[in-house]
Coordinates of C-alpha atoms in Angstrom, one line a residue:
Chain A
M23 CA 0.0 0.0 0.1
S24 CA 1.6 3.5 -1.0
F25 CA 1.8 6.6 1.1
Q26 CA -1.3 7.9 -0.7
Q27 CA -3.4 5.1 -0.1
K28 CA -2.4 4.9 3.6
N29 CA -3.7 9.0 3.8
I30 CA -6.8 7.9 2.0
A31 CA -7.5 4.7 4.2
V32 CA -7.0 7.0 7.2
S33 CA -9.3 9.5 5.9
L34 CA -11.9 7.5 5.2
A35 CA -12.0 6.0 9.0
N36 CA -11.9 9.5 10.2
F37 CA -14.7 10.5 8.3
S38 CA -16.5 7.5 9.0
L39 CA -15.9 8.1 12.7
I40 CA -17.3 11.9 12.5
L41 CA -20.3 10.5 10.6
G42 CA -20.9 7.9 13.2
I43 CA -20.5 10.9 16.1
F44 CA -22.8 13.2 13.7
L45 CA -25.6 10.6 13.4
I46 CA -25.6 9.5 16.9
R47 CA -25.8 13.2 18.3
V48 CA -28.8 13.9 15.5
F49 CA -30.8 10.7 16.8
Q50 CA -30.0 11.8 20.7
M51 CA -31.3 15.3 19.8
I52 CA -34.4 14.2 18.1
Q53 CA -35.1 11.5 21.0
E54 CA -34.6 14.0 23.9
G55 CA -36.7 16.8 21.8
S56 CA -33.7 19.2 21.8
F57 CA -33.4 19.2 17.9
N58 CA -33.3 23.2 18.0
S59 CA -31.1 25.7 16.2
T60 CA -28.5 26.4 18.9
N61 CA -27.7 22.5 19.2
V62 CA -27.8 22.0 15.2
F63 CA -25.5 24.8 14.8
R64 CA -23.3 23.7 17.8
L65 CA -23.1 20.2 16.2
W66 CA -22.2 21.9 12.7
G67 CA -19.3 23.8 14.5
I68 CA -18.3 20.4 16.2
V69 CA -18.2 18.6 13.1
I70 CA -16.2 21.1 10.9
A71 CA -13.5 21.4 13.8
L72 CA -13.2 17.8 14.3
A73 CA -12.9 17.5 10.4
V74 CA -10.1 20.0 10.2
L75 CA -8.4 19.0 13.5
V76 CA -8.6 15.2 12.8
T77 CA -7.4 15.3 9.0
I78 CA -4.3 17.6 10.0
F79 CA -3.6 15.0 13.1
A80 CA -4.0 12.1 11.1
T81 CA -2.0 13.3 8.3
I82 CA 1.0 14.0 10.7
L83 CA 0.4 10.9 12.3
T84 CA 0.4 8.7 9.0
H85 CA 3.8 10.2 8.2
I86 CA 5.5 9.4 11.7
V87 CA 4.0 5.7 11.4
S88 CA 5.0 5.3 7.9
A89 CA 8.6 6.4 9.0
I90 CA 8.9 4.3 11.8
I91 CA 7.6 1.0 9.6
Q92 CA 10.1 2.0 7.1
A93 CA 12.8 2.4 9.5
I94 CA 12.2 -1.0 10.9
K95 CA 12.1 -2.6 7.5
T96 CA 15.2 -1.2 6.2
G97 CA 17.2 -0.3 9.5
E98 CA 17.9 2.9 8.3
E99 CA 18.2 6.0 10.6
N100 CA 16.5 8.7 8.3
P101 CA 14.2 6.1 6.0
K102 CA 12.8 7.5 2.7
I103 CA 9.3 7.4 2.7
E104 CA 7.7 7.4 -1.1
D105 CA 5.4 10.3 -0.4
I106 CA 5.8 12.0 -3.9
E107 CA 2.5 12.7 -6.0
D108 CA 3.1 11.4 -9.7
E109 CA 0.7 11.9 -12.4
R110 CA -1.5 8.8 -11.8
D111 CA -1.9 10.0 -7.9
K112 CA -3.1 13.4 -9.3
L113 CA -5.5 11.6 -11.9
I114 CA -7.2 9.4 -9.2
D115 CA -7.3 12.3 -6.9
L116 CA -9.2 14.3 -9.4
R117 CA -11.6 11.2 -10.2
G118 CA -12.2 11.2 -6.4
T119 CA -12.9 14.9 -6.4
R120 CA -15.4 14.5 -9.1
V121 CA -17.1 11.7 -7.2
T122 CA -17.2 14.1 -4.3
Y123 CA -18.8 16.9 -6.1
F124 CA -21.3 14.7 -7.7
V125 CA -22.4 13.3 -4.1
S126 CA -22.4 16.7 -2.6
S127 CA -24.3 18.1 -5.5
I128 CA -27.2 15.7 -5.1
G129 CA -27.1 16.3 -1.5
V130 CA -27.5 20.0 -1.6
F131 CA -30.3 19.7 -4.0
L132 CA -32.1 17.1 -1.8
S133 CA -31.3 19.4 1.1
M134 CA -33.0 22.5 -0.6
L135 CA -36.0 19.7 -1.6
T136 CA -36.7 19.1 1.8
F137 CA -36.8 23.2 2.6
A138 CA -38.9 23.9 -0.5
L139 CA -41.4 20.9 0.7
G140 CA -42.0 22.8 3.5
K141 CA -39.7 21.2 6.3
P142 CA -38.0 23.3 8.8
P143 CA -34.8 25.1 7.8
L144 CA -33.1 22.9 10.5
V145 CA -33.7 19.8 8.7
M146 CA -31.8 21.2 5.4
F147 CA -28.9 22.5 7.6
T148 CA -28.5 19.1 9.3
L149 CA -29.0 17.2 5.8
L150 CA -26.3 19.6 4.3
I151 CA -23.5 18.4 6.6
F152 CA -24.7 14.8 6.4
F153 CA -24.3 14.8 2.6
G154 CA -20.8 16.8 3.1
I155 CA -19.4 14.1 5.2
V156 CA -21.1 11.0 3.1
A157 CA -19.4 12.8 -0.2
Q158 CA -16.2 12.9 1.5
I159 CA -16.2 9.1 2.1
T160 CA -17.8 8.3 -1.1
G161 CA -14.7 10.0 -3.0
D162 CA -12.3 8.2 -0.7
I163 CA -13.9 4.9 -1.4
S164 CA -13.6 5.8 -4.9
R165 CA -10.2 6.6 -4.8
L166 CA -9.2 3.6 -3.0
Y167 CA -11.1 1.7 -5.7
L168 CA -9.3 3.3 -8.4
Y169 CA -6.1 2.7 -6.6
R170 CA -7.0 -1.4 -6.4
R171 CA -7.9 -1.0 -10.3
G172 CA -5.0 0.7 -11.4
T173 CA -6.6 3.9 -12.5
Chain B
M6 CA -16.1 0.3 -21.6
V7 CA -13.0 1.2 -23.8
K8 CA -10.1 -1.1 -22.9
N9 CA -6.5 0.2 -22.7
R10 CA -5.0 -0.8 -26.1
I11 CA -1.5 0.8 -25.4
R12 CA 0.8 -2.2 -25.2
N13 CA 4.3 -2.1 -23.6
N14 CA 7.8 -4.0 -23.2
I15 CA 8.8 -2.4 -20.2
R16 CA 9.3 -5.7 -18.1
K17 CA 11.2 -7.2 -20.9
L18 CA 13.5 -4.1 -21.5
R19 CA 13.9 -3.9 -17.7
F20 CA 15.3 -7.4 -17.9
F21 CA 17.7 -6.8 -20.5
Q22 CA 18.8 -3.6 -18.6
D23 CA 20.8 -5.7 -16.1
E24 CA 17.6 -6.7 -14.4
M25 CA 16.6 -3.2 -13.3
T26 CA 13.9 -3.2 -10.5
Q27 CA 10.7 -1.4 -10.9
Q28 CA 11.9 0.8 -7.9
Q29 CA 15.0 1.8 -9.9
L30 CA 13.1 2.5 -12.8
A31 CA 10.6 4.6 -10.9
E32 CA 13.2 6.6 -9.2
K33 CA 14.9 7.2 -12.5
V34 CA 11.2 8.7 -14.2
G35 CA 10.2 10.4 -11.0
V36 CA 7.1 8.3 -10.1
T37 CA 6.2 5.7 -7.5
R38 CA 6.7 1.9 -8.1
Q39 CA 2.7 1.4 -7.8
T40 CA 2.8 3.6 -11.0
I41 CA 5.2 1.3 -12.8
I42 CA 3.7 -1.6 -11.8
A43 CA 0.0 -0.2 -13.1
I44 CA 1.9 0.9 -16.5
E45 CA 3.5 -2.8 -16.6
Q46 CA 0.1 -4.4 -16.2
E47 CA -1.2 -2.1 -18.8
K48 CA -3.7 -0.8 -16.5
Y49 CA -2.7 2.6 -16.6
A50 CA -1.7 4.5 -19.8
P51 CA 1.1 7.0 -19.0
S52 CA 1.3 10.6 -20.2
L53 CA 3.4 11.3 -23.4
E54 CA 6.0 12.8 -21.0
L55 CA 6.3 10.0 -18.8
A56 CA 6.5 7.5 -21.9
F57 CA 9.4 9.7 -23.1
R58 CA 11.4 9.5 -20.1
I59 CA 10.7 5.7 -19.7
A60 CA 12.3 5.2 -23.3
R61 CA 15.0 7.4 -22.6
V62 CA 16.0 5.4 -19.4
F63 CA 16.4 2.3 -21.8
D64 CA 17.9 4.4 -24.6
V65 CA 15.3 3.2 -27.3
P66 CA 13.0 5.1 -29.2
L67 CA 9.3 5.3 -27.8
E68 CA 7.9 2.7 -30.3
E69 CA 10.2 -0.1 -28.8
V70 CA 8.3 0.4 -25.5
F71 CA 5.1 1.2 -26.2
S72 CA 2.8 0.1 -29.2
Y73 CA -0.9 1.0 -30.0
E74 CA -3.2 -2.0 -30.8
T75 CA -5.8 -1.1 -33.2
E76 CA -9.2 -3.1 -33.0
N77 CA -8.3 -5.3 -35.8
Q78 CA -5.0 -6.3 -34.0
A79 CA -6.8 -6.9 -30.7
K80 CA -9.3 -9.4 -32.3

């Protein structure tokens, strides 16, 4: 597994975790009857902050772990990690981004549709962030699939 | 789905170049080993620039490394 693949796998795990936390919190709010604007926007903030922080930490951690594994394998003090991004990596990344955009576009449309059908704006905002995370996960899955397939 | 019809002799050329490893070739042309594997297995068609760089490593013309298979030849 290349460094890029490891990074994508870690990102996939992170966003799956964030999605899990988000869904649990939404269902809790619905059950408790505390599905109001204050809680929903707080959840928005938590999810976005988590996504940014966890992504940064995970990237650093992947780099460190890869270096340790490489050092154990080769016995070198300063191991070389193959973290260059070549034309194939860029192509796969672009295709994955296209999938992410496609899913998020559908998500935005469906979210707006609920608003147009008379549902409260909170539903629209909750769906927007939900589809944002789902789009990221779908993009990561498609990138991993493309790496397995070749391109 | 349109199948990749770009064939290559990289494996053979590597063998005749003192059994050059995929990693060595990857380092010489500035890509990852995974990309060389994908090209050798004909799962990925490289850019024209990368194709020229690979040919230059083996010191042969581009046509000796890559060939394009037409519909009739494929059947």
